[in-house]
XYZ file of C-alpha atoms in Angstrom:
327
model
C -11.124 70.852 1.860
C -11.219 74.437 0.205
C -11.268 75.932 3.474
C -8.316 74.816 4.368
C -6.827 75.776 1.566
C -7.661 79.209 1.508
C -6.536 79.680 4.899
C -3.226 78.438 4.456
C -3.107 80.507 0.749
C -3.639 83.092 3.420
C -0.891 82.200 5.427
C 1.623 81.546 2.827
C 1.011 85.390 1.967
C 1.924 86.559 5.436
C 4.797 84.459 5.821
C 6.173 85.367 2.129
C 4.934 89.177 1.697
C 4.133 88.644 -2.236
C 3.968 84.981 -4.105
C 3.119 84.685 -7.813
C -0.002 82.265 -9.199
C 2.380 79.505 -9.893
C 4.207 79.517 -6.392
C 1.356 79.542 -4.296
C 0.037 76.637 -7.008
C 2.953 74.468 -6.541
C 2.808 74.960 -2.236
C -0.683 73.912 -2.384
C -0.352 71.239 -4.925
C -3.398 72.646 -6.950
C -3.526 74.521 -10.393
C -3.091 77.786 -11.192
C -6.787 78.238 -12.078
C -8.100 77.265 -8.589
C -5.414 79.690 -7.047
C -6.954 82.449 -9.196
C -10.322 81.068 -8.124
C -9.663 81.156 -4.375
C -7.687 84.446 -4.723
C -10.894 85.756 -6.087
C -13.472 83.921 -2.963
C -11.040 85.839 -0.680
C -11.369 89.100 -1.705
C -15.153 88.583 -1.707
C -14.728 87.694 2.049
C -13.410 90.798 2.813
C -9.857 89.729 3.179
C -7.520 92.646 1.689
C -5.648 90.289 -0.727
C -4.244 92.335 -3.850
C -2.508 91.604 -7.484
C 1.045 93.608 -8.416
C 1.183 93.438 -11.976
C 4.817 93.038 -13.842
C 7.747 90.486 -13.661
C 7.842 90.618 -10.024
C 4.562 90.795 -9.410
C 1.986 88.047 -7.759
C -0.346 88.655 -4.940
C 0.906 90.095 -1.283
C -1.260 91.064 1.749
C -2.404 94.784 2.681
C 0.519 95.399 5.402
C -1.159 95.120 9.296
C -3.107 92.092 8.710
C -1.712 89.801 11.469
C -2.611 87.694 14.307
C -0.132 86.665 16.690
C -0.162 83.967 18.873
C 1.328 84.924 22.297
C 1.946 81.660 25.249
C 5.220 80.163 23.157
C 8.101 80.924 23.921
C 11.232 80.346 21.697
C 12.271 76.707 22.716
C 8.773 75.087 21.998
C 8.125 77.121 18.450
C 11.563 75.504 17.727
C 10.281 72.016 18.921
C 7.178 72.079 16.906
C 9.096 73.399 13.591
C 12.083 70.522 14.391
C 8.961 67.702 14.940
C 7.845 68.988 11.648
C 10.365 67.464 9.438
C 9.975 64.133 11.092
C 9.235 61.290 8.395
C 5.974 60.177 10.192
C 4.077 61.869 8.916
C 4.856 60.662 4.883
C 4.360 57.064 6.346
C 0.567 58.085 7.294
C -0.450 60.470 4.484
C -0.441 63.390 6.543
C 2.305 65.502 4.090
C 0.082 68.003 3.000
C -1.466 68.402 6.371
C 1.406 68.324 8.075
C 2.877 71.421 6.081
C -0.326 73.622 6.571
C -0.174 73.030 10.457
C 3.588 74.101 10.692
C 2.954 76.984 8.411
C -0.231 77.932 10.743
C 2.569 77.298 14.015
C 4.854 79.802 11.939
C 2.292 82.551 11.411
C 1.151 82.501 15.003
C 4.643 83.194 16.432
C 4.848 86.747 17.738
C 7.054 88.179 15.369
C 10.430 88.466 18.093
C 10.276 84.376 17.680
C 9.564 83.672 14.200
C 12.624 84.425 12.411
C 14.882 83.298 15.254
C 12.997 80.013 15.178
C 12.668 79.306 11.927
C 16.803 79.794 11.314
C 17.430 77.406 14.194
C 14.944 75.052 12.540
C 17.159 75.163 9.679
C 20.313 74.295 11.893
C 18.758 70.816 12.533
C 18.424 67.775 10.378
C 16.813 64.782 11.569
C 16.359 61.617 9.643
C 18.286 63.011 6.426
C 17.377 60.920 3.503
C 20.900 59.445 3.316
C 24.204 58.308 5.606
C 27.620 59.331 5.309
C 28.150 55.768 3.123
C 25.317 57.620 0.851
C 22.696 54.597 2.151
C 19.492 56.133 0.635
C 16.715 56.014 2.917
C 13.927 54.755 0.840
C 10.485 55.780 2.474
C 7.698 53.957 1.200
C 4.745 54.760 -0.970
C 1.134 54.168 -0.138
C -2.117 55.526 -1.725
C -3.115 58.737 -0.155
C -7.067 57.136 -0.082
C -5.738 53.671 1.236
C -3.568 55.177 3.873
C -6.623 57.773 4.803
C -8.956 55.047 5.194
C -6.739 52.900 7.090
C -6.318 56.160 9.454
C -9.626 56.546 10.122
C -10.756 53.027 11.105
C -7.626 53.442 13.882
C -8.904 56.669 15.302
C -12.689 55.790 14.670
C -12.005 52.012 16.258
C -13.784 50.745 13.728
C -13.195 47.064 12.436
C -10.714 47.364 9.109
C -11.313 45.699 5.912
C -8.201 45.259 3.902
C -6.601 43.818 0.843
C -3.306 42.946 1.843
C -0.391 41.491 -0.420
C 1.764 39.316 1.411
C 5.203 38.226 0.438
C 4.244 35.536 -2.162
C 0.996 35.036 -1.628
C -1.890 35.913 -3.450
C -3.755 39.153 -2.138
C -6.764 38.575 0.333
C -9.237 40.174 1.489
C -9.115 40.282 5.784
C -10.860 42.099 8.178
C -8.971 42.991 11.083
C -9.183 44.994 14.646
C -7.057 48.012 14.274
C -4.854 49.072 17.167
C -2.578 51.542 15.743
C 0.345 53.036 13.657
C 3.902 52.741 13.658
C 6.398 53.960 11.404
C 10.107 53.019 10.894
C 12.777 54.294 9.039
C 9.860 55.639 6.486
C 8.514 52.189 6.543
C 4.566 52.415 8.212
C 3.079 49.662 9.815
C -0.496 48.533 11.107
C -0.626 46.774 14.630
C -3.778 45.437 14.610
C -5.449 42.150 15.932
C -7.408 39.444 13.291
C -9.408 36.738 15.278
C -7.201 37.440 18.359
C -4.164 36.976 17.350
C -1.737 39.730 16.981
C -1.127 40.710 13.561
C 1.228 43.515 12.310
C 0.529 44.543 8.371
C 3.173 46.910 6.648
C 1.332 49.524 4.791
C 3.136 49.320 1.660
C 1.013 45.957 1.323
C -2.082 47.080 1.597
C -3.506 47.289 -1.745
C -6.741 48.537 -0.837
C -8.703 49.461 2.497
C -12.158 49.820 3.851
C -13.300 51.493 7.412
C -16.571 49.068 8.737
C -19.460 50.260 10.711
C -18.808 47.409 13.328
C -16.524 48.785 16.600
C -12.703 46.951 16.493
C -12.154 44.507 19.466
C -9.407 45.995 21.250
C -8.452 47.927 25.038
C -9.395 51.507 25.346
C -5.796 52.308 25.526
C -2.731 50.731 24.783
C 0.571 51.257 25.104
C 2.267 51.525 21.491
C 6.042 51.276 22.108
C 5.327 48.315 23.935
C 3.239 46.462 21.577
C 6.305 46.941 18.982
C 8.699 45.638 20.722
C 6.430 42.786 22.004
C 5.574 41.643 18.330
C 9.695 43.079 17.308
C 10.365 40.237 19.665
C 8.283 37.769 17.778
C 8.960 38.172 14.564
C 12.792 37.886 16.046
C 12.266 34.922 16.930
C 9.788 33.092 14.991
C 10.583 30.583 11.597
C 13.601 28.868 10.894
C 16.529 30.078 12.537
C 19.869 28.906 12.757
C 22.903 29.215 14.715
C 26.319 29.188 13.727
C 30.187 29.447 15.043
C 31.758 32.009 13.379
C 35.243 33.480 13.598
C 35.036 37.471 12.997
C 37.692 40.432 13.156
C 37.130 42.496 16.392
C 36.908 45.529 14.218
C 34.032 43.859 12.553
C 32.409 42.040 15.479
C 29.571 45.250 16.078
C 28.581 44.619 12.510
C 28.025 40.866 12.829
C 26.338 41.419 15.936
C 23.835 44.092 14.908
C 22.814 42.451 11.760
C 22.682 38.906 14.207
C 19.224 38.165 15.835
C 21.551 36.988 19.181
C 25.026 35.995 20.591
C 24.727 32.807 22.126
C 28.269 32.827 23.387
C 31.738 34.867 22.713
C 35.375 34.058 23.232
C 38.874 35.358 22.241
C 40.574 32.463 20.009
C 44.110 31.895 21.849
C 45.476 29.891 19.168
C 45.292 32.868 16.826
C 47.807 35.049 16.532
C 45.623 37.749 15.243
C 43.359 37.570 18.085
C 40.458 37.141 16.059
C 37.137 36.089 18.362
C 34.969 33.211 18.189
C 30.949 34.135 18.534
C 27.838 31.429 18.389
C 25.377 33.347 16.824
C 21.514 33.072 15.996
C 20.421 34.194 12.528
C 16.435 34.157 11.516
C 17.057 31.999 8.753
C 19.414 30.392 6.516
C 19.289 33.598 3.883
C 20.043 35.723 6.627
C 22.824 34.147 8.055
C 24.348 33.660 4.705
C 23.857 37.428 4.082
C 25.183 38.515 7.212
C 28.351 36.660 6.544
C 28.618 37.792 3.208
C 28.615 41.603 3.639
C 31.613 40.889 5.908
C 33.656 39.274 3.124
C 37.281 38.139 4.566
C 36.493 39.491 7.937
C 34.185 36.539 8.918
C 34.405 32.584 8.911
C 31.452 30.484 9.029
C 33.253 27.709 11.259
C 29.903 25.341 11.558
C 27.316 24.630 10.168
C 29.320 22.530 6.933
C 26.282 23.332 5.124
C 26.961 27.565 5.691
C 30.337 27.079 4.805
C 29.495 25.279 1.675
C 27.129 27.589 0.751
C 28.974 30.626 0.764
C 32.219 28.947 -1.374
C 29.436 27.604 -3.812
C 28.135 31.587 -3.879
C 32.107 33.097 -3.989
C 33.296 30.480 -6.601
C 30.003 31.943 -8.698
C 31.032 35.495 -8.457
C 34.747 34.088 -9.399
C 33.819 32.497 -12.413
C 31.880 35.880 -13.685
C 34.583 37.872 -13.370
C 36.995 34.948 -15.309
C 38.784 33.694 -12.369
C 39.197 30.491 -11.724
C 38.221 29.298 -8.271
């Protein structure tokens, strides 16, 4: 909405003294023509916004115009500004709006909090888009007007009509009682109900959405956390899993373990010298528990089931034979 927009154009101004046309344009994601345009509805509103002319130039504030916000005290400006580069809100579309609010938190700071705050801020990192193994976090895109719509039905509690994509299958059309929003390593989800039964959507699926009239079936509240790791628990253990014996290196027993769905029973071998352990594990399938034993290389040994075993010689005798050695 414009008027949002001017009043954070107003804000960036305070917080930055003097911004050129094509700064303020590139913060507020709009062109340079509507900046001019809005520059132009402010000064007719009586706010004393002005134009330096030259190199340096852009647009700055007359000095004194300032509001302070007095109530917060150093610790919570710091909390809002550190829950402010949390990847949430990506997941649910709320970017833009996202950066307005914490530049409205900034500008209401009395002025003995806002630059201390603002350098902690920048002495905390949470959820950088990469590990020290330079594993790039990949957050997830979804349509700004699927993502809004699918928003709004959850806070409305109106019934949801989606188009949702599942993994091979052909996209359908469902209508569905939303409950709410989760997101996860940049990955958003949809916990909703359809007929029910508990359904959970990822939002990167959902190809198109529409908000209905009609109220969702669903509590007046619910307890979020607990709904994920009720249907976590599910999808844990629902299909075709397997379980195998496998012989791992201690030093990479946490690795088989956290990519493993369960450890069904663990014991140190005695008849090896290297004091390697022997686990029964549960996998969710029998592509997962030939990946899992893969990324481990020569530090695992799929003991039983023959069929594992044989699988993963079949896939290392492949990779052999593209690289010209014989198996």
């Amino acid at each position: 909405m414009r008027a949002d927009r001017l009043v954070s154009l107003v804000l960036l101004l305070r917080q930055h003294g003097r911004l050129s046309a094509a700064a303020l344009a590139r913060e507020l994601e709009v062109s340079t023509r509507t900046v001019l345009r809005d520059i132009e509805a402010l000064s007719a509103a009586g706010v004393p916004v002005y134009a330096e002319r030259g190199r340096q130039g852009g647009f700055a504030l007359l000095p004194g115009f300032q509001t302070e916000l007095t109530g917060l005290n150093h610790d919570e400006a710091l909390a809002l500004l550190v829950a402010g580069s949390r990847r949430g809100a990506q997941a649910f579309g709320l970017g833009a709006a996202l950066a307005s609010a914490m530049r409205k938190v900034v500008d209401a700071l009395p002025e003995s909090y806002r630059a201390t705050a603002a350098g902690a801020a920048q002495r905390l990192l949470i959820d950088p888009e990469t590990d020290l193994l330079s594993r790039r976090l990949v957050a997830e895109e979804v349509p700004d007007i699927v993502v809004a719509e699918v928003r709004r039905a959850v806070f409305a509690g109106h019934k949801l009509r989606i188009r949702y994509a599942a993994v091979d299958q052909t996209p359908k059309w469902r209508t569905v009682d939303p409950i709410g929003l989760v997101t996860v390593r940049g990955q958003g989800y949809l916990l909703a109900t359809r007929s029910g039964a508990d359904r959970t959507y990822r939002l990167s699926q959902v190809l198109a959405a529409e908000e209905l009239a009609e109220p969702a079936q669903r509590p007046d509240r619910v307890d979020l956390d607990r709904a994920w790791q009720e249907r976590s628990t599910q999808f844990r253990t629902s299909g075709d899993q397997v379980t195998a014996l496998v012989r791992v290196n201690p030093a990479r027993r946490q690795d088989l373990v956290g990519t493993a769905l369960a450890v069904r029973a663990e014991e140190a071998e005695e008849s090896d010298a290297d004091g390697w352990l022997r686990l029964e594990v549960t996998f969710q399938d029998s592509r997962h528990a030939e990946w899992a034993l893969w990324q481990l290389a020569t530090n695992a040994e799929a003991l039983a089931p023959q069929w594992l075993r044989d699988s993963l010689r079949d896939r290392a005798a492949a990779i052999a034979t593209c690289y010209g050695v014989t198996p």
